Amino acid sequence: MASKVVYTHRDPLLKKRDDFEDILEERRNSSDLRYALRCYTPVLYKGLTPCNAGMLKGMVLQSSHLHYVINQVSKEMGRATDDIQEEASAILEEMAHSLQLSTIRFFAFTLSKVFKTLFRSICVNEEGIQRLQQAIHEHPVVLLPSHRSYMDFLLMSYLLYTYDLALPVIAAGMDFMGMKFVGEMLRMSGAFFIRRSFGGDKLYWAVFSEYVKTMLKNGFAPVEFFLEGTRSRTSKSLTPKLGLLNIVMDPFLKGEVFDINLVPVSISYERILEESLYARELLGVPKPKESTSGLFKARKVLSEDYGSIHVYFGQPVSVRSLAEGKVNRCQFNLVPRHIPKRPGEEVNSFVNDSAYRLVRAQEENMVLKPWVLLVSLLLQNHHQNQIPADGKRPGIALDELTAQAVWLRDLSREYGAFLHWPDHTPPSEVVSSSLSLHRGLVKICEGRVQLAVEQASVGGTQSTVTPEEELLSQAVVILSCISYRNQALHVFLRPALLASAIHTASSNNKQEVFNCFSFLRNMFSNEFILCPGATVEDFEEACYLLMKTGALQVTQQEVLVTESGQRTVTFLSSMLDPFLQGYQVVCRFLCEEAASSLTEKQFIPAVRKFIIKLLLAGRLRYSEVLSSDLQKNALAALLRLGAVQKVKGAEQGTLKINTVMVNSLEDTLGGKLPTQKTVTARL
């Protein structure tokens, strides 16, 4: 570990961010029909090979790469090449988009009506749009939006149409095809459909990768996909999926294009449409199947107020500059381009590092609204006061909450948060407005604010509601609130890891604190976006931010919390406490309750049952440990660390638990769940 004490991190406050413009303002003052039918003349890629959706399919089916794979599969399976060729055509037919401007115009008209009803404003950074326009003209472009809502890809196409930019082709999951009329409409608006997984299906992979690469190389349209692979149900960024990123980087690595521009896009919702749906999914209520009838049933959302959306188009990232000094492209000259070749370790490492860097860029340009800070404070207050002291009323006084929010506003700005707090409005009004927008999650009684867990209803009369049903209905409110708190986690994460490490370490020795920081960072690397191999940099950044705000003094040998820093360090470590307890309880479950033949499929229902039992007995503080996302991430961490292994040859996904190692990890996480007898006292 580096021992220097002078930290040279660029101050996050110096980061220049663009201003926003509300695109709905014009929509409210002019004709939607005229807007939908206006002249549309986008700037196109200078190297564009003019072609339509049908010609594109022909180019894919005639490609040398696909012919090579068809011959290979034909030999392996002992089937005629014509049969395999037909199968490839059928795959492409099922997959391909049929982008039509008329459909885009229909969506432009319809979405204008919907957006004006749902949202107060849709704010876009115009400088980012200008950068994107230049990028589209210069090189093939890949758009990489964050993914928090079904609304994301409709919103992206709507914005590009509004600003006269080339419309994207968008990778969408096959489940949307189940929506009869809507599925085809999405296809005609640029969606191409891919299976969620295609295992070792060589032919499918070849058709898919060739289709994406052909669109990209020819500059047919910007290619858009979600790096995280799926919507985040928790509003935390998910570990990036590398398949599509590998595919879009391939033409550059093989020298088929001079460069490719990757554009991270950050979409921030003040209020998420799927708020309670996500919370229920995390508690084990199955996701409703995508259907057209389901879409029309969802029309009731049109009567709600969802606040504002901020969309920030980040700086285009050149793949050429990313790869400089990291990938030796000469290796690709050794094999003809059309012959499929598994990427080596050097390429895999480069793509993985790039993916993390791009997701971090998304995070940094996420706009945080005041509610995100308020709910962080309300959650900590809720956890501390679940059993109020005699005479102490639940919740927090409104003026006290406002004062705490101002403190947290200033702290988050010092940490570089992209905070949208109206400075010319009195803080009390900002707080009241935020609480009003999220009134389904909070209640104000006699001047005190608290989370609306008591009024969470599961239906039926009070006498018919079981304790478990009541617990789960309250957990829906808690998990909904947590999804908003999670929006700010990337701002506080590194200082919070350091604050937890200081609490966990047995002394103030700098090396020991660093070791604890390193352990926690490694443990939580499935939970948060933590760039591989950047432990020392993250530790230095955390020290810098806490020193800068006067919370820490760091010498060559020691890390000391200042008297004035106690409040900050306590707040930060409390942010991570639910994750620590969640991982501990998963360890406890695996050691005490897990059956010898536990499979991956059985894990979530079994651990949920165990956690519900502990919560009902008052042995756990945080109901957010019921989140299946947290449980899956904890298991993924234990598998990565080798404390749990998948048994080869046994029933699919059977888990083998190294109880000594799992126990040891649990103790290192804080030893807060030592035995059934002492668990109540310790927690």
XYZ file of C-alpha atoms in Angstrom:
683
model
C 0.000 0.000 0.000
C 1.258 3.503 -0.795
C 2.187 5.339 2.395
C 2.050 8.923 1.101
C -0.172 11.262 3.090
C -0.509 14.077 0.545
C -3.439 13.148 -1.672
C -3.426 14.571 -5.167
C -7.007 13.732 -6.168
C -8.638 16.311 -8.368
C -11.261 18.021 -6.271
C -14.706 16.720 -7.362
C -16.059 20.259 -6.880
C -13.939 21.392 -9.823
C -15.710 18.988 -12.197
C -17.516 21.026 -14.853
C -20.993 19.805 -15.734
C -23.297 21.117 -18.458
C -26.489 23.063 -17.911
C -29.912 21.588 -18.632
C -32.806 22.591 -20.850
C -36.411 21.420 -20.317
C -37.650 19.968 -23.624
C -41.259 19.719 -22.383
C -41.537 23.489 -22.164
C -41.750 23.762 -25.948
C -44.058 20.740 -26.154
C -46.520 22.440 -23.788
C -46.625 25.543 -25.985
C -46.865 24.087 -29.496
C -48.694 21.443 -31.529
C -47.704 17.818 -30.875
C -48.944 16.840 -34.337
C -46.751 19.452 -36.026
C -43.819 18.235 -33.921
C -44.408 14.583 -34.918
C -44.746 15.423 -38.638
C -41.927 17.972 -38.862
C -39.044 17.714 -41.318
C -36.507 15.238 -39.909
C -32.984 15.484 -41.394
C -30.440 13.984 -38.996
C -26.666 14.235 -39.345
C -25.382 10.789 -40.379
C -22.051 8.980 -40.129
C -19.699 10.314 -42.813
C -18.721 6.746 -43.816
C -22.337 5.524 -44.056
C -23.109 2.765 -46.559
C -26.724 3.603 -47.489
C -28.976 0.604 -46.857
C -32.382 -0.265 -45.430
C -33.372 -2.884 -42.831
C -33.911 -5.552 -45.557
C -30.506 -4.963 -47.201
C -28.904 -5.146 -43.766
C -30.267 -8.682 -43.259
C -28.889 -9.716 -46.667
C -25.423 -8.414 -45.740
C -25.478 -10.432 -42.508
C -26.567 -13.689 -44.199
C -23.876 -13.315 -46.891
C -21.038 -12.516 -44.482
C -17.891 -14.673 -44.481
C -18.088 -15.040 -40.688
C -21.621 -16.467 -40.728
C -20.803 -18.806 -43.646
C -17.785 -20.112 -41.738
C -19.912 -20.842 -38.629
C -22.727 -22.409 -40.709
C -20.193 -24.860 -42.249
C -18.729 -25.574 -38.812
C -22.167 -26.275 -37.240
C -23.158 -28.368 -40.275
C -20.122 -30.645 -39.789
C -20.550 -30.880 -36.015
C -24.260 -31.757 -36.213
C -24.163 -33.800 -39.431
C -26.857 -31.612 -41.018
C -27.014 -30.072 -44.497
C -25.639 -26.533 -44.754
C -28.923 -25.418 -46.392
C -30.800 -26.463 -43.215
C -28.408 -24.492 -41.036
C -28.614 -21.522 -43.421
C -32.425 -21.616 -43.115
C -32.129 -21.738 -39.331
C -29.807 -18.712 -39.418
C -32.380 -16.840 -41.567
C -35.142 -17.692 -39.087
C -33.006 -16.472 -36.142
C -32.301 -13.213 -37.968
C -35.970 -12.767 -38.877
C -36.968 -13.183 -35.226
C -34.204 -10.817 -34.098
C -34.030 -7.987 -36.630
C -35.531 -4.532 -36.306
C -37.563 -2.919 -39.087
C -36.979 0.745 -38.243
C -39.574 3.003 -39.889
C -39.838 6.746 -39.565
C -43.666 6.578 -39.613
C -43.622 4.518 -36.389
C -41.192 6.967 -34.796
C -43.552 9.803 -35.702
C -46.447 7.909 -34.075
C -44.388 7.438 -30.878
C -43.265 11.095 -30.982
C -46.901 12.210 -30.953
C -48.083 9.676 -28.354
C -45.134 10.076 -25.988
C -45.453 13.872 -26.061
C -48.957 13.476 -24.611
C -47.812 10.863 -22.060
C -44.679 12.732 -20.929
C -46.535 16.031 -20.460
C -49.043 14.209 -18.240
C -46.524 12.226 -16.177
C -43.596 14.603 -15.759
C -43.103 18.211 -14.745
C -40.009 18.470 -16.922
C -37.544 16.413 -18.985
C -34.198 18.173 -18.728
C -31.375 17.458 -21.179
C -27.807 18.814 -21.364
C -27.704 20.473 -24.786
C -23.896 20.561 -24.890
C -23.974 16.762 -24.612
C -26.364 16.634 -27.582
C -23.941 18.765 -29.635
C -21.042 16.468 -28.684
C -23.132 13.444 -29.674
C -24.024 14.993 -33.048
C -20.311 15.486 -33.786
C -19.491 11.953 -32.582
C -22.178 10.382 -34.849
C -20.728 12.191 -37.875
C -17.109 11.206 -37.134
C -17.279 7.521 -36.127
C -19.731 4.684 -35.437
C -21.474 5.401 -32.110
C -22.623 3.143 -29.278
C -25.099 4.667 -26.804
C -24.913 3.264 -23.269
C -27.811 4.543 -21.118
C -28.283 3.657 -17.464
C -31.324 1.397 -16.972
C -33.792 2.086 -14.169
C -37.150 1.965 -15.975
C -39.007 0.509 -18.955
C -39.290 4.143 -20.030
C -35.548 4.390 -20.802
C -35.345 3.256 -24.406
C -38.549 5.030 -25.510
C -37.211 8.187 -23.877
C -33.843 7.862 -25.668
C -35.431 7.560 -29.128
C -37.802 10.423 -28.308
C -34.873 12.684 -27.372
C -32.814 11.832 -30.465
C -35.833 12.521 -32.683
C -36.439 15.831 -30.844
C -32.864 16.963 -31.453
C -32.740 15.759 -35.078
C -30.168 13.060 -34.369
C -29.892 9.645 -36.046
C -32.349 7.231 -34.435
C -30.733 4.331 -32.592
C -31.209 0.599 -33.016
C -31.789 -0.864 -29.568
C -31.024 -4.281 -28.068
C -34.222 -5.455 -26.301
C -35.063 -8.653 -24.389
C -37.175 -11.283 -26.126
C -39.864 -10.960 -23.416
C -41.140 -7.791 -25.145
C -42.148 -9.885 -28.155
C -44.946 -11.362 -26.009
C -46.657 -7.965 -26.234
C -48.450 -8.620 -29.535
C -49.139 -5.176 -30.989
C -46.578 -3.295 -28.867
C -43.767 -5.779 -29.635
C -44.081 -5.123 -33.374
C -44.344 -1.362 -32.780
C -41.091 -1.507 -30.821
C -39.457 -3.472 -33.652
C -40.548 -0.777 -36.129
C -39.123 1.904 -33.825
C -35.657 0.317 -33.913
C -35.706 -2.482 -31.317
C -33.955 -5.744 -32.207
C -34.802 -8.688 -29.970
C -32.301 -11.005 -28.313
C -32.679 -13.998 -26.041
C -31.734 -13.392 -22.420
C -29.229 -16.249 -22.656
C -28.053 -18.434 -25.502
C -25.463 -20.617 -23.751
C -23.293 -22.486 -26.233
C -25.551 -21.887 -29.263
C -22.812 -21.072 -31.786
C -25.190 -20.261 -34.615
C -27.298 -17.849 -32.575
C -24.184 -16.082 -31.278
C -22.770 -15.803 -34.826
C -26.007 -14.322 -36.262
C -26.385 -11.927 -33.330
C -22.773 -10.698 -33.282
C -22.612 -10.331 -37.070
C -25.894 -8.376 -37.112
C -24.681 -5.903 -34.464
C -21.228 -5.523 -36.058
C -22.678 -4.986 -39.555
C -24.934 -2.176 -38.288
C -22.017 -0.615 -36.452
C -19.392 -0.877 -39.227
C -21.742 0.482 -41.887
C -22.858 3.352 -39.666
C -26.491 2.283 -40.265
C -27.477 3.877 -36.926
C -26.102 4.389 -33.424
C -26.305 1.049 -31.586
C -27.894 1.315 -28.150
C -27.800 -1.214 -25.325
C -27.790 -1.325 -21.550
C -24.379 -2.192 -20.098
C -26.068 -3.530 -16.961
C -28.033 -6.033 -19.073
C -31.333 -5.507 -17.257
C -33.200 -2.855 -15.281
C -31.808 -2.227 -11.832
C -34.620 -2.939 -9.357
C -32.657 -1.237 -6.575
C -31.440 1.950 -8.366
C -27.861 0.794 -7.716
C -25.714 0.291 -10.801
C -25.412 -3.408 -11.628
C -22.191 -5.249 -12.461
C -21.762 -4.671 -16.226
C -22.425 -7.511 -18.668
C -19.599 -7.823 -21.185
C -21.101 -9.774 -24.132
C -22.393 -6.869 -26.217
C -19.486 -4.603 -25.295
C -17.095 -7.309 -26.582
C -19.059 -7.439 -29.850
C -19.071 -3.667 -30.479
C -15.345 -3.310 -29.704
C -14.424 -6.163 -32.063
C -14.537 -4.134 -35.351
C -12.014 -1.672 -33.903
C -9.741 -4.366 -32.459
C -9.700 -6.132 -35.861
C -8.970 -2.874 -37.689
C -12.305 -2.811 -39.559
C -13.062 0.740 -38.371
C -10.665 3.524 -37.345
C -12.477 4.230 -34.060
C -15.780 3.761 -32.204
C -17.342 6.324 -29.856
C -18.951 4.988 -26.668
C -21.387 7.489 -25.123
C -22.500 6.900 -21.508
C -25.944 8.398 -20.810
C -27.269 8.993 -17.284
C -31.071 8.972 -16.870
C -32.260 10.169 -13.451
C -35.909 9.863 -12.389
C -37.197 11.980 -9.523
C -39.889 9.372 -8.983
C -39.663 5.898 -10.539
C -42.780 4.575 -12.288
C -42.107 0.983 -11.188
C -41.349 1.954 -7.549
C -43.556 -0.543 -5.639
C -43.408 -3.154 -8.438
C -39.636 -3.399 -7.958
C -39.977 -3.640 -4.160
C -42.453 -6.523 -4.506
C -40.164 -8.302 -6.997
C -37.286 -8.065 -4.496
C -39.554 -9.661 -1.874
C -40.342 -12.611 -4.133
C -43.571 -11.499 -5.813
C -43.109 -12.629 -9.445
C -42.622 -9.948 -12.104
C -45.819 -9.541 -14.194
C -45.373 -10.928 -17.691
C -45.000 -8.205 -20.321
C -48.347 -7.964 -22.152
C -50.358 -5.393 -24.048
C -53.293 -5.762 -21.638
C -50.877 -5.151 -18.746
C -49.766 -1.975 -20.460
C -53.337 -0.673 -20.668
C -53.995 -1.632 -17.035
C -50.982 0.514 -16.171
C -52.800 3.575 -17.544
C -53.733 4.567 -13.993
C -50.153 5.837 -13.585
C -51.157 8.707 -15.884
C -53.029 10.314 -12.994
C -49.853 10.488 -10.859
C -47.124 13.144 -10.651
C -43.644 11.728 -11.292
C -41.662 14.961 -10.953
C -38.792 15.528 -13.368
C -36.347 13.474 -15.444
C -32.753 14.553 -16.059
C -30.885 13.030 -19.005
C -27.154 13.718 -19.218
C -25.260 12.718 -22.374
C -21.693 12.136 -21.211
C -18.411 12.787 -23.002
C -17.975 10.352 -25.952
C -15.254 7.832 -25.061
C -12.948 6.794 -27.904
C -12.273 3.038 -27.989
C -9.006 3.849 -29.756
C -7.794 5.986 -26.837
C -9.092 3.443 -24.284
C -7.123 0.649 -25.955
C -3.882 2.595 -26.302
C -1.134 0.763 -24.434
C -3.598 -1.867 -23.175
C -4.289 -4.082 -26.187
C -1.802 -5.254 -28.796
C -3.965 -5.372 -31.930
C -1.304 -7.231 -33.932
C -2.636 -10.503 -32.468
C -5.781 -10.057 -34.633
C -3.726 -10.157 -37.833
C -2.689 -13.768 -37.179
C -6.136 -15.218 -37.969
C -8.485 -14.235 -40.853
C -11.143 -11.827 -39.571
C -14.084 -14.085 -40.420
C -12.825 -16.959 -38.224
C -14.326 -16.682 -34.712
C -11.684 -16.453 -32.003
C -12.254 -16.358 -28.269
C -10.889 -13.120 -26.819
C -7.696 -13.672 -24.820
C -7.025 -12.570 -21.246
C -5.618 -9.198 -22.360
C -8.795 -8.334 -24.341
C -11.120 -9.639 -21.599
C -9.330 -7.527 -19.002
C -9.479 -4.452 -21.271
C -13.225 -4.868 -21.963
C -13.945 -5.472 -18.264
C -11.976 -2.377 -17.156
C -13.675 -0.283 -19.856
C -17.130 -1.496 -18.769
C -16.526 -0.478 -15.144
C -15.162 2.867 -16.249
C -18.272 3.504 -18.387
C -20.693 2.577 -15.584
C -18.762 4.891 -13.238
C -19.184 7.665 -15.846
C -22.942 6.978 -15.824
C -22.996 7.163 -12.014
C -21.049 10.416 -11.825
C -23.538 12.214 -14.083
C -26.645 10.949 -12.287
C -28.632 13.931 -10.994
C -29.660 13.618 -7.345
C -32.826 15.328 -6.135
C -33.342 16.547 -2.527
C -35.589 13.527 -1.806
C -32.569 11.213 -2.158
C -30.897 12.977 0.781
C -34.124 13.205 2.815
C -34.884 9.508 2.482
C -31.286 8.615 3.482
C -31.832 10.551 6.730
C -35.359 9.178 7.294
C -34.175 5.569 6.848
C -31.390 6.003 9.410
C -33.856 7.654 11.797
C -36.342 4.813 11.243
C -33.745 2.133 12.006
C -32.533 3.938 15.133
C -36.038 4.532 16.510
C -37.887 1.320 15.764
C -38.263 0.913 19.513
C -38.756 4.538 20.687
C -37.543 5.453 24.158
C -40.202 6.261 26.761
C -42.075 9.391 25.816
C -40.175 9.805 22.548
C -42.493 10.148 19.593
C -41.573 8.311 16.374
C -40.131 10.147 13.412
C -38.110 13.347 13.207
C -39.270 16.960 13.624
C -39.721 18.689 10.258
C -37.387 21.589 11.123
C -34.742 19.130 12.382
C -35.049 17.090 9.166
C -34.597 20.305 7.154
C -31.450 21.235 9.132
C -30.007 17.721 8.662
C -30.844 17.829 4.930
C -28.927 21.125 4.543
C -25.940 19.538 6.334
C -26.098 16.500 4.040
C -26.579 18.715 0.972
C -23.325 20.523 1.754
C -21.472 17.269 2.489
C -22.640 15.593 -0.724
C -21.582 18.629 -2.758
C -18.130 18.479 -1.152
C -18.002 14.835 -2.300
C -18.793 15.855 -5.892
C -22.489 14.900 -6.056
C -24.424 16.186 -9.059
C -27.158 17.594 -6.824
C -30.180 19.421 -8.196
C -31.178 21.487 -5.162
C -32.892 24.837 -5.939
C -30.613 27.232 -4.045
C -32.899 30.271 -4.419
C -35.756 28.468 -2.650
C -35.826 28.323 1.180
C -34.704 24.843 2.389
C -38.023 24.351 4.243
C -39.896 24.722 0.911
C -37.511 22.357 -0.888
C -38.090 19.736 1.832
C -41.897 20.190 1.867
C -42.079 19.913 -1.941
C -40.032 16.680 -1.917
C -42.111 15.118 0.860
C -45.289 16.043 -1.024
C -44.137 14.344 -4.261
C -43.351 11.132 -2.321
C -46.344 11.272 0.022
C -47.048 7.570 -0.534
C -43.806 6.739 1.320
C -43.842 9.267 4.176
C -46.355 10.667 6.621
C -46.273 13.909 8.592
C -48.038 13.872 11.910
C -47.947 16.723 14.452
C -44.925 18.282 12.740
C -42.942 15.016 12.733
C -41.931 13.089 9.605
C -41.622 9.324 9.413
C -41.723 6.550 6.840
C -45.278 5.402 6.106
C -44.754 1.813 7.257
C -47.732 1.843 9.651
C -50.170 2.734 6.896
C -48.790 0.061 4.546
C -51.795 -2.119 3.801
C -51.936 -5.716 2.653
C -55.704 -5.796 2.207
C -58.147 -7.535 4.473
C -59.104 -6.523 7.984
C -56.520 -6.124 10.712
C -57.618 -9.388 12.327
C -56.980 -11.388 9.120
C -53.499 -9.980 8.473
C -50.745 -12.315 9.666
C -47.540 -10.919 11.224
C -45.618 -12.116 8.143
C -47.982 -10.292 5.740
C -47.696 -7.142 7.826
C -43.898 -7.407 7.831
C -43.778 -7.850 4.041
C -46.180 -4.951 3.371
C -43.989 -2.698 5.544
C -40.912 -4.020 3.735
C -42.429 -2.806 0.408
C -42.312 0.769 1.760
C -38.777 0.320 3.155
C -37.419 -1.192 -0.092
C -39.105 1.543 -2.148
C -37.356 4.142 0.031
C -34.069 2.283 -0.224
C -34.179 2.446 -4.028
C -34.016 6.256 -3.685
C -31.283 6.198 -1.034
C -29.283 3.908 -3.335
C -29.163 6.661 -5.961
C -26.688 8.498 -3.709
C -24.574 5.476 -2.729
C -21.920 6.040 -5.410
C -21.246 9.503 -3.915
C -20.686 8.218 -0.381
C -19.475 4.665 -1.082
C -15.697 5.041 -0.721
C -15.834 7.293 2.370
C -18.496 4.924 3.806
C -16.215 1.899 3.286
C -13.462 3.797 5.106
C -15.837 4.826 7.927
C -16.905 1.170 8.355
C -13.266 0.052 8.241
C -12.417 2.542 11.034
C -15.266 1.104 13.146
C -14.212 -2.490 12.378
C -10.440 -2.084 12.909
C -9.170 -2.803 16.415
C -6.822 0.211 16.359
C -6.170 3.498 14.522
C -3.136 2.007 12.769
C -3.286 3.093 9.131
C -2.228 -0.277 7.730
C -4.854 -2.088 9.803
C -7.571 0.366 8.702
C -6.443 -0.136 5.092
C -6.624 -3.944 5.518
C -10.205 -3.651 6.842
C -11.081 -1.276 3.971
C -9.589 -3.732 1.475
C -11.543 -6.658 2.975
C -14.878 -4.782 2.900
C -14.232 -3.497 -0.616
C -13.496 -7.015 -1.832
C -16.523 -8.447 0.003
C -18.866 -5.876 -1.553
C -17.479 -5.886 -5.089
C -20.602 -7.730 -6.341
C -22.786 -5.178 -4.557
C -21.289 -1.902 -5.828
C -19.356 -0.616 -8.835
C -15.763 -0.878 -7.602
C -13.208 -0.870 -10.418
C -10.948 -3.965 -10.394
C -7.451 -3.323 -9.056
C -8.227 0.171 -7.715
C -8.191 -0.549 -3.954
C -5.336 1.854 -3.122
C -6.819 4.631 -5.283
C -10.227 4.181 -3.612
C -8.647 4.256 -0.142
C -6.741 7.438 -0.998
C -9.878 9.054 -2.429
C -11.832 8.174 0.741
C -9.048 9.614 2.958
C -8.902 12.749 0.819
C -12.665 13.412 1.004
C -12.879 12.799 4.767
C -9.778 14.943 5.412
C -11.077 17.704 3.145
C -14.310 17.938 5.145
C -12.400 17.898 8.455
C -13.671 14.489 9.562
C -10.268 12.731 9.554
C -6.649 13.362 10.367
C -4.292 11.031 8.513
C -0.599 10.679 9.361
C 1.996 8.207 8.085
C 0.948 5.724 10.777
C -2.576 6.618 11.936
C -6.088 7.396 10.801
C -7.909 9.469 13.441
C -11.531 10.653 13.485
C -11.751 14.290 14.618
C -14.306 15.404 17.192
C -16.207 17.378 14.539
C -16.007 14.372 12.182
C -17.914 11.962 14.453
C -21.266 12.924 12.908
C -20.022 12.370 9.343
C -18.314 9.057 10.109
C -21.379 7.758 11.995
C -23.698 8.738 9.114
C -21.417 7.092 6.529
C -20.914 3.816 8.409
C -24.682 3.633 9.069
C -25.227 3.689 5.290
C -23.367 0.388 4.961
C -24.702 -1.278 8.144
C -27.699 -2.907 6.393
C -25.354 -4.474 3.816
C -23.040 -5.746 6.576
C -25.973 -7.257 8.449
C -27.385 -8.749 5.228
C -24.116 -10.523 4.415
C -23.753 -11.687 8.013
C -27.241 -13.201 8.093
C -26.609 -15.033 4.786
C -23.427 -16.498 6.332
C -25.366 -17.483 9.471
C -28.067 -19.154 7.350
C -25.508 -21.160 5.346
C -23.800 -22.397 8.528
C -26.888 -23.134 10.642
C -29.878 -23.812 8.436
C -28.805 -24.725 4.924
C -29.646 -28.299 3.889
C -26.733 -30.409 2.692
C -28.256 -30.548 -0.804
C -29.130 -26.843 -1.101
C -29.270 -25.672 -4.723
C -28.894 -22.157 -6.089
C -32.596 -22.175 -7.010
C -33.632 -23.082 -3.435
C -31.280 -20.531 -1.841
C -33.408 -17.347 -2.131
C -36.720 -18.827 -0.838
C -34.890 -20.629 2.000
C -32.821 -17.630 3.138
C -35.920 -15.388 2.896
C -37.825 -17.739 5.229
C -34.885 -17.696 7.673
C -34.697 -13.876 7.620
C -38.466 -13.454 8.118
C -38.221 -15.684 11.204
C -35.381 -13.539 12.638
C -37.175 -10.258 11.843
C -40.424 -11.407 13.473
C -38.448 -12.459 16.561
C -36.875 -8.963 16.717
C -33.389 -10.351 16.093
C -32.580 -8.213 13.055
C -32.685 -4.454 12.760
C -32.883 -3.992 8.985
C -35.840 -5.316 6.997
C -33.960 -4.439 3.798
C -32.004 -7.676 4.239
C -35.162 -9.266 2.744
C -34.077 -7.899 -0.658
C -33.349 -10.793 -3.018
C -30.795 -8.548 -4.759
C -28.720 -8.270 -1.575
C -29.044 -12.034 -0.931
C -27.928 -12.925 -4.495
C -24.973 -10.536 -4.259
C -23.924 -12.038 -0.912
C -24.001 -15.552 -2.407
C -22.074 -14.344 -5.488
C -19.390 -12.884 -3.171
C -19.110 -16.149 -1.214
C -18.827 -18.138 -4.459
C -16.139 -15.736 -5.759
C -14.172 -16.019 -2.496
C -14.422 -19.838 -2.537
C -16.391 -20.058 0.741
C -19.219 -21.682 -1.241
C -18.706 -23.844 -4.319
C -20.963 -25.321 -6.973
C -20.738 -29.113 -6.941
C -19.793 -30.524 -10.342
C -21.865 -33.409 -11.627
C -24.490 -33.057 -8.891
C -28.024 -31.706 -9.333
C -27.783 -28.426 -11.215
C -26.502 -25.645 -8.990
C -25.981 -27.715 -5.806
C -23.917 -25.689 -3.315
C -21.083 -26.991 -1.158
C -20.506 -24.803 1.906
C -17.137 -24.419 3.600
C -18.582 -23.674 7.067
C -15.194 -22.784 8.618
C -14.537 -20.156 5.955
C -18.120 -18.826 5.994
C -17.984 -18.525 9.817
C -14.656 -16.722 9.586
C -16.030 -14.245 7.000
C -19.048 -13.604 9.198
C -16.816 -12.869 12.199
C -14.665 -10.501 10.131
C -17.792 -8.665 8.938
C -18.353 -7.702 12.549
C -19.378 -10.879 14.355
C -22.811 -9.395 14.956
C -24.666 -12.692 14.632
C -22.572 -15.044 16.778
C -25.162 -17.513 18.105
C -28.917 -17.854 18.361
C -28.716 -17.157 22.139
C -26.754 -13.918 21.987
C -28.118 -12.578 18.737
C -30.754 -10.393 20.398
C -28.302 -8.827 22.816
C -25.718 -8.083 20.124
C -28.190 -6.619 17.624
